[in-house]
Amino acid sequence: MERRDFLKNIIVGGLALKLSPGLLAQPAWPELAVVEGESPAAITREALKVLGGMSKFVSRGDKVLIKPNIGWDRTPEMAACTNPEVVRALVEMSLEAGAKEVVVMDHTINQPKRCYTRSGIQDAARAAGARVLFTDEQRLKKMSLRGEWLKEWEVFQDFVEADKLINVPVAKVHSLSRVTLGLKNWLGAIGGNRNQLHQKIDQAVVDLGAFFKPTLTVLDAYRVLFRNGPQGGRVSDTRLQKTVVAGVDPVAVDAYGATFFEIKPQELTFLKLAQSRGLGKFELEKVRIEKRAV
Amino acid sequence: MKREQSKKYLWLQRLRIFTQLLFFLLFFWLFLQTHYPGEDYLKTTVERFFHFDPLLLLTTLIASRVLFAALLLSLITLVATLLFGRFVCGWLCPLGAVHQFFSFIFKKTRWLKPKKDDRASLVPKYLILVLVLAASLLAVNLVGFLDPLSFLYRSFAVFISPLLNLGLSQSGNLAYLLGLKSLGQAASQAQGNLALNGLFQNALFIGGLFLAAILLNAWKERFWCRYLCPAGALLGLVSRFNLFQLEIDPEKCINCHLCSIHCQTNARPYPAEDWRSSECIYCETCAAICPTAAISFPLRLQATRMKGVDLNRRRLLLTSLTGLFLAPIFKISPARHRSHPALIRPPGAAPEPEFLARCVKCGECLKVCPTNALHPALTEAGPEGVWTPVLVPRIGYCEYYCSLCTQVCPTGAIRELTVEEKVTVKIGTAWVDKTRCLPYALGKPCIVCEEHCPVSPKAIQLVRVETLTPEGTVATNLAPFINVDTCIGCGICENKCVVMDLPAIRVSSIGEHRSSRNRLVLPAVEDQDRLRP
């Protein structure tokens, strides 16, 4: 090709694109999907549709790791762990998008087998085709987190090795960080003496969030725990919110999650730290949000 | 004369070995099943073996004056022994199988070969039996130390299970090192599903005794069964009247003594008049090994004398008296009079005196506990309470919605509870050590204990405290405050406390529902009935 032809092509092509914006340019997908409805699975599916479909995030042949909160030996109606139907829908969508393997795991706080079983997540995820694995001490490796406070910590390698990481927290109150949402969910991906992180919980949560960087965060707020967090114990400690919040920006998802507890995002130290760290934005007025009901 | 071993008895011997293996595997399978099955309630009666042990029926019945119905199954064992002799020892007992196996192995070696010629008295086990029964009369239950099923199960729970767990994790580690990721994963998933407990206090002690019991087979074949086993002794007393009696055909016998040399329990089959039916476990070795097939066990309806095992009256009397004198010595231990703070019993445990009278130290509850919280006591419960279960929160905590330990107790020392009942049972009370607690002592934030408290509303509440620092500033933080009325003493706060060595929040047995004496605050009038142990 002659240089002149090449330049001509570029100019003509560029003009064509410029004049017809709908031809190639991406439509501006919403940054945050907030979907309300009766079925946890259906609102999860709808949220992904709002964001542009799971195939936008998961490619053919990907190894996907889904990280719900399976921390406690509690049944779904206690809202201490992620809703199993939300997890099931995400597993199904990942496989539909062509994922080679979907693994679901969490480093639990109560006895692992009891948490996996009684949360209902093990059965739901397996039925959808995922491998549900207990975390394995042999897979812990001390890694450099390059955090402000956490310089290094033991991390389960499964979370680092996965091609795509989907964070699926459940919305709960917490007496130190006030709420526990997506960023704090990464405490379940690490080993060591996790409880020491509470001495500077906001900074710890941001350091972990900066390290793990999920492909997607899907906040389960179908049933939120508003009292006696983070594990509740009575159904009366929970409230039906029937909502799922999904987005790529983990800070925006958490900021929206805070509103379920009548907390303004700017009141939360960890969100401010996260934003100044460049992890996302908590100022919801600057976020493209699409709300739907199904 | 034609020299030929008896085909019939060779086959019977093989059948016996097969049965032993089968019952050992059944025992081991039930052992592995003794864990959280993925449901709240165990479907299998994993403790079934114990119900067939008449020694446990007798001692717990005498010591506690309470009959635990499931143990009545052991009457089957008694009747069977009455009819067929101590075949239970030779064919069914899993500990017998272990000893038999190692005796067999040791006999093949040069250095560990047991002595053949055994003139030692077989009486000790009978004296042990008498001692245990005499102590039971005074409500001191010592059976757990030497009951064969308790001994084996406890050794497996406390010693073998952690070794299996270690083996699994190390093989997983090796698999990862070799790049065999799926194999490594399989190992860790098996570990998670089997929920084998990996740590036990006194593991070396209990494991060492188990190894010693096995090594004794190098001294005398089936040493345990010959000299120590009180359950075998009990069956021996019963088996004097059994139907099958040894017979040697004088026409065929060539006086080779092979039968007596190879008798597993030194029951002295040759000459037949000296045969000690109470020692014979019907292993069929003598009849199978006999080169001329001279030995048989035909049906005969008459009792034999206890030849050779001389239980003379003076000896029995002395032993009974020893037992009766020993029992009060156990009772003068302070453990009986004032609760040890670390003596946190599993939920559903009977009040201490009754608990001690019924617990046979088998280790079922230790094995089934999903968090490795229950451990064999050493000094916490006094001398008779050695190896009874005690909750050690620093190692594990009582999982809130779990009542598994109450489902597996073979003698009812721990009453069976539903999950709904269990969450209401208080086994102790948590106490904050303000000199070590981060918000109180250092002015640093930490709410870890509150976060983990499973009770709703939480028994650990948060109060704002001010800590004066040397710089003159005041640090204000949320700090734990215990509600002693709602705290159930599960110990998760102590378990998860970030102060690793001596936690800043610790559970002690005070306030446990099962005791009316170890009480902190007198409950309100309306609660007094409900909380009565």
mmCIF file with all atom_site columns, C-alpha atoms in Angstrom, chain B residues 241-420:
data_model
loop_
_atom_site.group_PDB
_atom_site.id
_atom_site.type_symbol
_atom_site.label_atom_id
_atom_site.label_alt_id
_atom_site.label_comp_id
_atom_site.label_asym_id
_atom_site.label_entity_id
_atom_site.label_seq_id
_atom_site.pdbx_PDB_ins_code
_atom_site.Cartn_x
_atom_site.Cartn_y
_atom_site.Cartn_z
_atom_site.occupancy
_atom_site.B_iso_or_equiv
_atom_site.pdbx_formal_charge
_atom_site.auth_seq_id
_atom_site.auth_comp_id
_atom_site.auth_asym_id
_atom_site.auth_atom_id
_atom_site.pdbx_PDB_model_num
ATOM 1   C CA . PHE B 1 241 ? -21.026 -72.300 80.970 1.00 0.00 ? 241 PHE B CA 1
ATOM 2   C CA . ASN B 1 242 ? -20.801 -72.089 77.216 1.00 0.00 ? 242 ASN B CA 1
ATOM 3   C CA . LEU B 1 243 ? -21.953 -74.828 74.896 1.00 0.00 ? 243 LEU B CA 1
ATOM 4   C CA . PHE B 1 244 ? -18.891 -75.430 72.805 1.00 0.00 ? 244 PHE B CA 1
ATOM 5   C CA . GLN B 1 245 ? -16.144 -77.241 74.602 1.00 0.00 ? 245 GLN B CA 1
ATOM 6   C CA . LEU B 1 246 ? -12.703 -78.195 73.394 1.00 0.00 ? 246 LEU B CA 1
ATOM 7   C CA . GLU B 1 247 ? -12.082 -81.840 72.733 1.00 0.00 ? 247 GLU B CA 1
ATOM 8   C CA . ILE B 1 248 ? -8.863  -83.609 71.727 1.00 0.00 ? 248 ILE B CA 1
ATOM 9   C CA . ASP B 1 249 ? -9.106  -86.944 70.068 1.00 0.00 ? 249 ASP B CA 1
ATOM 10  C CA . PRO B 1 250 ? -6.539  -89.067 71.964 1.00 0.00 ? 250 PRO B CA 1
ATOM 11  C CA . GLU B 1 251 ? -6.297  -91.423 69.000 1.00 0.00 ? 251 GLU B CA 1
ATOM 12  C CA . LYS B 1 252 ? -5.035  -88.677 66.750 1.00 0.00 ? 252 LYS B CA 1
ATOM 13  C CA . CYS B 1 253 ? -3.078  -86.483 69.170 1.00 0.00 ? 253 CYS B CA 1
ATOM 14  C CA . ILE B 1 254 ? 0.687   -86.837 68.785 1.00 0.00 ? 254 ILE B CA 1
ATOM 15  C CA . ASN B 1 255 ? 1.461   -84.669 71.832 1.00 0.00 ? 255 ASN B CA 1
ATOM 16  C CA . CYS B 1 256 ? 3.278   -82.093 69.776 1.00 0.00 ? 256 CYS B CA 1
ATOM 17  C CA . HIS B 1 257 ? 2.116   -79.142 71.932 1.00 0.00 ? 257 HIS B CA 1
ATOM 18  C CA . LEU B 1 258 ? 1.706   -76.937 68.871 1.00 0.00 ? 258 LEU B CA 1
ATOM 19  C CA . CYS B 1 259 ? -1.798  -76.013 70.020 1.00 0.00 ? 259 CYS B CA 1
ATOM 20  C CA . SER B 1 260 ? -0.679  -74.737 73.383 1.00 0.00 ? 260 SER B CA 1
ATOM 21  C CA . ILE B 1 261 ? 2.369   -72.982 71.945 1.00 0.00 ? 261 ILE B CA 1
ATOM 22  C CA . HIS B 1 262 ? 0.246   -71.050 69.490 1.00 0.00 ? 262 HIS B CA 1
ATOM 23  C CA . CYS B 1 263 ? -2.749  -70.387 71.685 1.00 0.00 ? 263 CYS B CA 1
ATOM 24  C CA . GLN B 1 264 ? -3.359  -66.635 71.433 1.00 0.00 ? 264 GLN B CA 1
ATOM 25  C CA . THR B 1 265 ? -4.667  -66.223 74.938 1.00 0.00 ? 265 THR B CA 1
ATOM 26  C CA . ASN B 1 266 ? -2.784  -68.995 76.695 1.00 0.00 ? 266 ASN B CA 1
ATOM 27  C CA . ALA B 1 267 ? -5.978  -70.944 77.309 1.00 0.00 ? 267 ALA B CA 1
ATOM 28  C CA . ARG B 1 268 ? -3.878  -74.082 77.392 1.00 0.00 ? 268 ARG B CA 1
ATOM 29  C CA . PRO B 1 269 ? -5.774  -76.387 75.040 1.00 0.00 ? 269 PRO B CA 1
ATOM 30  C CA . TYR B 1 270 ? -3.441  -79.291 75.765 1.00 0.00 ? 270 TYR B CA 1
ATOM 31  C CA . PRO B 1 271 ? -4.187  -81.446 77.588 1.00 0.00 ? 271 PRO B CA 1
ATOM 32  C CA . ALA B 1 272 ? -7.913  -80.990 77.123 1.00 0.00 ? 272 ALA B CA 1
ATOM 33  C CA . GLU B 1 273 ? -8.602  -81.472 80.832 1.00 0.00 ? 273 GLU B CA 1
ATOM 34  C CA . ASP B 1 274 ? -6.527  -78.370 81.560 1.00 0.00 ? 274 ASP B CA 1
ATOM 35  C CA . TRP B 1 275 ? -8.270  -76.218 78.941 1.00 0.00 ? 275 TRP B CA 1
ATOM 36  C CA . ARG B 1 276 ? -9.414  -72.905 80.391 1.00 0.00 ? 276 ARG B CA 1
ATOM 37  C CA . SER B 1 277 ? -12.693 -72.188 78.725 1.00 0.00 ? 277 SER B CA 1
ATOM 38  C CA . SER B 1 278 ? -12.861 -68.736 80.296 1.00 0.00 ? 278 SER B CA 1
ATOM 39  C CA . GLU B 1 279 ? -9.662  -67.781 78.466 1.00 0.00 ? 279 GLU B CA 1
ATOM 40  C CA . CYS B 1 280 ? -10.526 -69.339 75.133 1.00 0.00 ? 280 CYS B CA 1
ATOM 41  C CA . ILE B 1 281 ? -11.589 -66.796 72.532 1.00 0.00 ? 281 ILE B CA 1
ATOM 42  C CA . TYR B 1 282 ? -12.482 -69.398 69.898 1.00 0.00 ? 282 TYR B CA 1
ATOM 43  C CA . CYS B 1 283 ? -9.942  -68.113 67.437 1.00 0.00 ? 283 CYS B CA 1
ATOM 44  C CA . GLU B 1 284 ? -9.681  -71.700 66.138 1.00 0.00 ? 284 GLU B CA 1
ATOM 45  C CA . THR B 1 285 ? -5.906  -71.459 65.919 1.00 0.00 ? 285 THR B CA 1
ATOM 46  C CA . CYS B 1 286 ? -5.333  -74.654 67.869 1.00 0.00 ? 286 CYS B CA 1
ATOM 47  C CA . ALA B 1 287 ? -7.817  -76.673 65.870 1.00 0.00 ? 287 ALA B CA 1
ATOM 48  C CA . ALA B 1 288 ? -6.477  -75.318 62.608 1.00 0.00 ? 288 ALA B CA 1
ATOM 49  C CA . ILE B 1 289 ? -2.815  -75.737 63.422 1.00 0.00 ? 289 ILE B CA 1
ATOM 50  C CA . CYS B 1 290 ? -3.144  -79.264 64.784 1.00 0.00 ? 290 CYS B CA 1
ATOM 51  C CA . PRO B 1 291 ? -1.191  -81.416 62.312 1.00 0.00 ? 291 PRO B CA 1
ATOM 52  C CA . THR B 1 292 ? -3.482  -84.385 62.820 1.00 0.00 ? 292 THR B CA 1
ATOM 53  C CA . ALA B 1 293 ? -6.818  -82.587 63.088 1.00 0.00 ? 293 ALA B CA 1
ATOM 54  C CA . ALA B 1 294 ? -7.267  -83.962 66.593 1.00 0.00 ? 294 ALA B CA 1
ATOM 55  C CA . ILE B 1 295 ? -8.877  -80.846 68.047 1.00 0.00 ? 295 ILE B CA 1
ATOM 56  C CA . SER B 1 296 ? -12.522 -79.973 67.705 1.00 0.00 ? 296 SER B CA 1
ATOM 57  C CA . PHE B 1 297 ? -15.126 -77.908 69.543 1.00 0.00 ? 297 PHE B CA 1
ATOM 58  C CA . PRO B 1 298 ? -18.243 -80.069 69.796 1.00 0.00 ? 298 PRO B CA 1
ATOM 59  C CA . LEU B 1 299 ? -21.451 -79.078 71.549 1.00 0.00 ? 299 LEU B CA 1
ATOM 60  C CA . ARG B 1 300 ? -21.451 -80.149 75.177 1.00 0.00 ? 300 ARG B CA 1
ATOM 61  C CA . LEU B 1 301 ? -23.885 -79.222 77.911 1.00 0.00 ? 301 LEU B CA 1
ATOM 62  C CA . GLN B 1 302 ? -21.904 -78.889 81.095 1.00 0.00 ? 302 GLN B CA 1
ATOM 63  C CA . ALA B 1 303 ? -19.958 -76.228 82.904 1.00 0.00 ? 303 ALA B CA 1
ATOM 64  C CA . THR B 1 304 ? -16.210 -76.458 83.200 1.00 0.00 ? 304 THR B CA 1
ATOM 65  C CA . ARG B 1 305 ? -14.142 -75.423 86.128 1.00 0.00 ? 305 ARG B CA 1
ATOM 66  C CA . MET B 1 306 ? -11.955 -72.355 85.883 1.00 0.00 ? 306 MET B CA 1
ATOM 67  C CA . LYS B 1 307 ? -8.748  -74.289 85.734 1.00 0.00 ? 307 LYS B CA 1
ATOM 68  C CA . GLY B 1 308 ? -5.507  -72.431 86.123 1.00 0.00 ? 308 GLY B CA 1
ATOM 69  C CA . VAL B 1 309 ? -7.158  -69.071 86.630 1.00 0.00 ? 309 VAL B CA 1
ATOM 70  C CA . ASP B 1 310 ? -7.357  -69.220 90.342 1.00 0.00 ? 310 ASP B CA 1
ATOM 71  C CA . LEU B 1 311 ? -9.655  -66.533 91.644 1.00 0.00 ? 311 LEU B CA 1
ATOM 72  C CA . ASN B 1 312 ? -9.373  -67.503 95.264 1.00 0.00 ? 312 ASN B CA 1
ATOM 73  C CA . ARG B 1 313 ? -11.607 -65.848 97.735 1.00 0.00 ? 313 ARG B CA 1
ATOM 74  C CA . ARG B 1 314 ? -8.861  -64.022 99.623 1.00 0.00 ? 314 ARG B CA 1
ATOM 75  C CA . ARG B 1 315 ? -7.589  -62.367 96.466 1.00 0.00 ? 315 ARG B CA 1
ATOM 76  C CA . LEU B 1 316 ? -11.050 -61.273 95.411 1.00 0.00 ? 316 LEU B CA 1
ATOM 77  C CA . LEU B 1 317 ? -11.813 -59.921 98.842 1.00 0.00 ? 317 LEU B CA 1
ATOM 78  C CA . LEU B 1 318 ? -8.561  -57.989 98.956 1.00 0.00 ? 318 LEU B CA 1
ATOM 79  C CA . THR B 1 319 ? -9.141  -56.470 95.556 1.00 0.00 ? 319 THR B CA 1
ATOM 80  C CA . SER B 1 320 ? -12.703 -55.504 96.346 1.00 0.00 ? 320 SER B CA 1
ATOM 81  C CA . LEU B 1 321 ? -11.516 -53.846 99.521 1.00 0.00 ? 321 LEU B CA 1
ATOM 82  C CA . THR B 1 322 ? -8.804  -52.031 97.573 1.00 0.00 ? 322 THR B CA 1
ATOM 83  C CA . GLY B 1 323 ? -11.447 -50.766 95.193 1.00 0.00 ? 323 GLY B CA 1
ATOM 84  C CA . LEU B 1 324 ? -13.640 -49.650 98.035 1.00 0.00 ? 324 LEU B CA 1
ATOM 85  C CA . PHE B 1 325 ? -10.743 -47.847 99.696 1.00 0.00 ? 325 PHE B CA 1
ATOM 86  C CA . LEU B 1 326 ? -9.579  -46.348 96.442 1.00 0.00 ? 326 LEU B CA 1
ATOM 87  C CA . ALA B 1 327 ? -12.932 -44.800 95.701 1.00 0.00 ? 327 ALA B CA 1
ATOM 88  C CA . PRO B 1 328 ? -12.945 -42.394 98.669 1.00 0.00 ? 328 PRO B CA 1
ATOM 89  C CA . ILE B 1 329 ? -9.437  -41.288 97.714 1.00 0.00 ? 329 ILE B CA 1
ATOM 90  C CA . PHE B 1 330 ? -10.891 -40.064 94.439 1.00 0.00 ? 330 PHE B CA 1
ATOM 91  C CA . LYS B 1 331 ? -13.573 -38.294 96.360 1.00 0.00 ? 331 LYS B CA 1
ATOM 92  C CA . ILE B 1 332 ? -11.224 -36.292 98.543 1.00 0.00 ? 332 ILE B CA 1
ATOM 93  C CA . SER B 1 333 ? -9.963  -34.500 95.454 1.00 0.00 ? 333 SER B CA 1
ATOM 94  C CA . PRO B 1 334 ? -10.919 -30.805 95.576 1.00 0.00 ? 334 PRO B CA 1
ATOM 95  C CA . ALA B 1 335 ? -12.249 -31.174 92.044 1.00 0.00 ? 335 ALA B CA 1
ATOM 96  C CA . ARG B 1 336 ? -15.375 -32.694 93.558 1.00 0.00 ? 336 ARG B CA 1
ATOM 97  C CA . HIS B 1 337 ? -16.015 -29.755 95.798 1.00 0.00 ? 337 HIS B CA 1
ATOM 98  C CA . ARG B 1 338 ? -15.184 -26.702 93.803 1.00 0.00 ? 338 ARG B CA 1
ATOM 99  C CA . SER B 1 339 ? -15.411 -26.349 90.065 1.00 0.00 ? 339 SER B CA 1
ATOM 100 C CA . HIS B 1 340 ? -12.208 -25.800 88.186 1.00 0.00 ? 340 HIS B CA 1
ATOM 101 C CA . PRO B 1 341 ? -12.478 -22.623 86.103 1.00 0.00 ? 341 PRO B CA 1
ATOM 102 C CA . ALA B 1 342 ? -11.188 -24.459 83.035 1.00 0.00 ? 342 ALA B CA 1
ATOM 103 C CA . LEU B 1 343 ? -13.604 -27.343 83.490 1.00 0.00 ? 343 LEU B CA 1
ATOM 104 C CA . ILE B 1 344 ? -15.972 -26.290 80.729 1.00 0.00 ? 344 ILE B CA 1
ATOM 105 C CA . ARG B 1 345 ? -18.059 -29.324 79.860 1.00 0.00 ? 345 ARG B CA 1
ATOM 106 C CA . PRO B 1 346 ? -19.859 -29.869 76.561 1.00 0.00 ? 346 PRO B CA 1
ATOM 107 C CA . PRO B 1 347 ? -23.440 -28.589 76.419 1.00 0.00 ? 347 PRO B CA 1
ATOM 108 C CA . GLY B 1 348 ? -25.864 -31.184 77.740 1.00 0.00 ? 348 GLY B CA 1
ATOM 109 C CA . ALA B 1 349 ? -23.305 -32.631 80.133 1.00 0.00 ? 349 ALA B CA 1
ATOM 110 C CA . ALA B 1 350 ? -24.903 -33.966 83.303 1.00 0.00 ? 350 ALA B CA 1
ATOM 111 C CA . PRO B 1 351 ? -24.106 -32.280 86.643 1.00 0.00 ? 351 PRO B CA 1
ATOM 112 C CA . GLU B 1 352 ? -20.511 -33.127 87.536 1.00 0.00 ? 352 GLU B CA 1
ATOM 113 C CA . PRO B 1 353 ? -20.970 -36.080 89.944 1.00 0.00 ? 353 PRO B CA 1
ATOM 114 C CA . GLU B 1 354 ? -23.384 -37.805 87.599 1.00 0.00 ? 354 GLU B CA 1
ATOM 115 C CA . PHE B 1 355 ? -21.248 -36.910 84.617 1.00 0.00 ? 355 PHE B CA 1
ATOM 116 C CA . LEU B 1 356 ? -18.200 -38.541 86.187 1.00 0.00 ? 356 LEU B CA 1
ATOM 117 C CA . ALA B 1 357 ? -20.235 -41.611 87.060 1.00 0.00 ? 357 ALA B CA 1
ATOM 118 C CA . ARG B 1 358 ? -21.389 -42.054 83.478 1.00 0.00 ? 358 ARG B CA 1
ATOM 119 C CA . CYS B 1 359 ? -18.588 -40.797 81.268 1.00 0.00 ? 359 CYS B CA 1
ATOM 120 C CA . VAL B 1 360 ? -16.447 -43.656 79.967 1.00 0.00 ? 360 VAL B CA 1
ATOM 121 C CA . LYS B 1 361 ? -13.788 -41.409 78.397 1.00 0.00 ? 361 LYS B CA 1
ATOM 122 C CA . CYS B 1 362 ? -14.402 -42.914 74.975 1.00 0.00 ? 362 CYS B CA 1
ATOM 123 C CA . GLY B 1 363 ? -13.662 -39.797 72.975 1.00 0.00 ? 363 GLY B CA 1
ATOM 124 C CA . GLU B 1 364 ? -16.746 -39.884 70.725 1.00 0.00 ? 364 GLU B CA 1
ATOM 125 C CA . CYS B 1 365 ? -17.515 -36.242 71.559 1.00 0.00 ? 365 CYS B CA 1
ATOM 126 C CA . LEU B 1 366 ? -13.880 -35.292 70.988 1.00 0.00 ? 366 LEU B CA 1
ATOM 127 C CA . LYS B 1 367 ? -14.025 -36.815 67.542 1.00 0.00 ? 367 LYS B CA 1
ATOM 128 C CA . VAL B 1 368 ? -17.339 -35.347 66.441 1.00 0.00 ? 368 VAL B CA 1
ATOM 129 C CA . CYS B 1 369 ? -16.668 -31.766 67.562 1.00 0.00 ? 369 CYS B CA 1
ATOM 130 C CA . PRO B 1 370 ? -16.331 -29.803 64.312 1.00 0.00 ? 370 PRO B CA 1
ATOM 131 C CA . THR B 1 371 ? -14.092 -27.120 65.762 1.00 0.00 ? 371 THR B CA 1
ATOM 132 C CA . ASN B 1 372 ? -11.653 -29.314 67.692 1.00 0.00 ? 372 ASN B CA 1
ATOM 133 C CA . ALA B 1 373 ? -12.892 -27.647 70.886 1.00 0.00 ? 373 ALA B CA 1
ATOM 134 C CA . LEU B 1 374 ? -13.226 -30.725 73.105 1.00 0.00 ? 374 LEU B CA 1
ATOM 135 C CA . HIS B 1 375 ? -10.129 -32.242 74.627 1.00 0.00 ? 375 HIS B CA 1
ATOM 136 C CA . PRO B 1 376 ? -9.288  -35.000 77.087 1.00 0.00 ? 376 PRO B CA 1
ATOM 137 C CA . ALA B 1 377 ? -8.921  -33.422 80.513 1.00 0.00 ? 377 ALA B CA 1
ATOM 138 C CA . LEU B 1 378 ? -5.744  -33.893 82.444 1.00 0.00 ? 378 LEU B CA 1
ATOM 139 C CA . THR B 1 379 ? -6.077  -32.244 85.831 1.00 0.00 ? 379 THR B CA 1
ATOM 140 C CA . GLU B 1 380 ? -9.171  -30.094 85.406 1.00 0.00 ? 380 GLU B CA 1
ATOM 141 C CA . ALA B 1 381 ? -11.634 -32.736 86.588 1.00 0.00 ? 381 ALA B CA 1
ATOM 142 C CA . GLY B 1 382 ? -9.686  -34.481 89.310 1.00 0.00 ? 382 GLY B CA 1
ATOM 143 C CA . PRO B 1 383 ? -8.107  -37.950 89.175 1.00 0.00 ? 383 PRO B CA 1
ATOM 144 C CA . GLU B 1 384 ? -11.177 -39.878 88.045 1.00 0.00 ? 384 GLU B CA 1
ATOM 145 C CA . GLY B 1 385 ? -11.928 -37.238 85.442 1.00 0.00 ? 385 GLY B CA 1
ATOM 146 C CA . VAL B 1 386 ? -8.682  -37.705 83.547 1.00 0.00 ? 386 VAL B CA 1
ATOM 147 C CA . TRP B 1 387 ? -9.520  -37.889 79.796 1.00 0.00 ? 387 TRP B CA 1
ATOM 148 C CA . THR B 1 388 ? -13.121 -36.809 80.260 1.00 0.00 ? 388 THR B CA 1
ATOM 149 C CA . PRO B 1 389 ? -14.078 -34.122 77.722 1.00 0.00 ? 389 PRO B CA 1
ATOM 150 C CA . VAL B 1 390 ? -13.341 -30.501 78.437 1.00 0.00 ? 390 VAL B CA 1
ATOM 151 C CA . LEU B 1 391 ? -13.785 -27.511 76.147 1.00 0.00 ? 391 LEU B CA 1
ATOM 152 C CA . VAL B 1 392 ? -10.585 -25.574 75.493 1.00 0.00 ? 392 VAL B CA 1
ATOM 153 C CA . PRO B 1 393 ? -11.631 -22.291 73.860 1.00 0.00 ? 393 PRO B CA 1
ATOM 154 C CA . ARG B 1 394 ? -8.101  -21.342 72.934 1.00 0.00 ? 394 ARG B CA 1
ATOM 155 C CA . ILE B 1 395 ? -8.022  -24.298 70.538 1.00 0.00 ? 395 ILE B CA 1
ATOM 156 C CA . GLY B 1 396 ? -11.666 -24.473 69.464 1.00 0.00 ? 396 GLY B CA 1
ATOM 157 C CA . TYR B 1 397 ? -15.013 -23.023 70.391 1.00 0.00 ? 397 TYR B CA 1
ATOM 158 C CA . CYS B 1 398 ? -18.527 -24.399 70.710 1.00 0.00 ? 398 CYS B CA 1
ATOM 159 C CA . GLU B 1 399 ? -20.237 -23.869 67.342 1.00 0.00 ? 399 GLU B CA 1
ATOM 160 C CA . TYR B 1 400 ? -23.539 -22.147 68.051 1.00 0.00 ? 400 TYR B CA 1
ATOM 161 C CA . TYR B 1 401 ? -25.929 -24.234 65.958 1.00 0.00 ? 401 TYR B CA 1
ATOM 162 C CA . CYS B 1 402 ? -24.173 -27.549 66.557 1.00 0.00 ? 402 CYS B CA 1
ATOM 163 C CA . SER B 1 403 ? -25.334 -30.238 68.972 1.00 0.00 ? 403 SER B CA 1
ATOM 164 C CA . LEU B 1 404 ? -23.282 -33.117 67.615 1.00 0.00 ? 404 LEU B CA 1
ATOM 165 C CA . CYS B 1 405 ? -21.430 -33.965 70.834 1.00 0.00 ? 405 CYS B CA 1
ATOM 166 C CA . THR B 1 406 ? -24.757 -34.492 72.572 1.00 0.00 ? 406 THR B CA 1
ATOM 167 C CA . GLN B 1 407 ? -25.795 -36.972 69.888 1.00 0.00 ? 407 GLN B CA 1
ATOM 168 C CA . VAL B 1 408 ? -22.882 -39.388 70.157 1.00 0.00 ? 408 VAL B CA 1
ATOM 169 C CA . CYS B 1 409 ? -22.444 -40.022 73.883 1.00 0.00 ? 409 CYS B CA 1
ATOM 170 C CA . PRO B 1 410 ? -22.798 -43.808 74.330 1.00 0.00 ? 410 PRO B CA 1
ATOM 171 C CA . THR B 1 411 ? -23.730 -43.655 78.013 1.00 0.00 ? 411 THR B CA 1
ATOM 172 C CA . GLY B 1 412 ? -25.845 -40.529 78.300 1.00 0.00 ? 412 GLY B CA 1
ATOM 173 C CA . ALA B 1 413 ? -23.243 -38.577 80.254 1.00 0.00 ? 413 ALA B CA 1
ATOM 174 C CA . ILE B 1 414 ? -24.053 -35.877 77.729 1.00 0.00 ? 414 ILE B CA 1
ATOM 175 C CA . ARG B 1 415 ? -27.796 -35.643 77.290 1.00 0.00 ? 415 ARG B CA 1
ATOM 176 C CA . GLU B 1 416 ? -28.982 -35.536 73.696 1.00 0.00 ? 416 GLU B CA 1
ATOM 177 C CA . LEU B 1 417 ? -30.118 -32.038 72.748 1.00 0.00 ? 417 LEU B CA 1
ATOM 178 C CA . THR B 1 418 ? -31.840 -30.592 69.731 1.00 0.00 ? 418 THR B CA 1
ATOM 179 C CA . VAL B 1 419 ? -30.158 -27.571 68.197 1.00 0.00 ? 419 VAL B CA 1
ATOM 180 C CA . GLU B 1 420 ? -32.985 -25.406 69.531 1.00 0.00 ? 420 GLU B CA 1
#
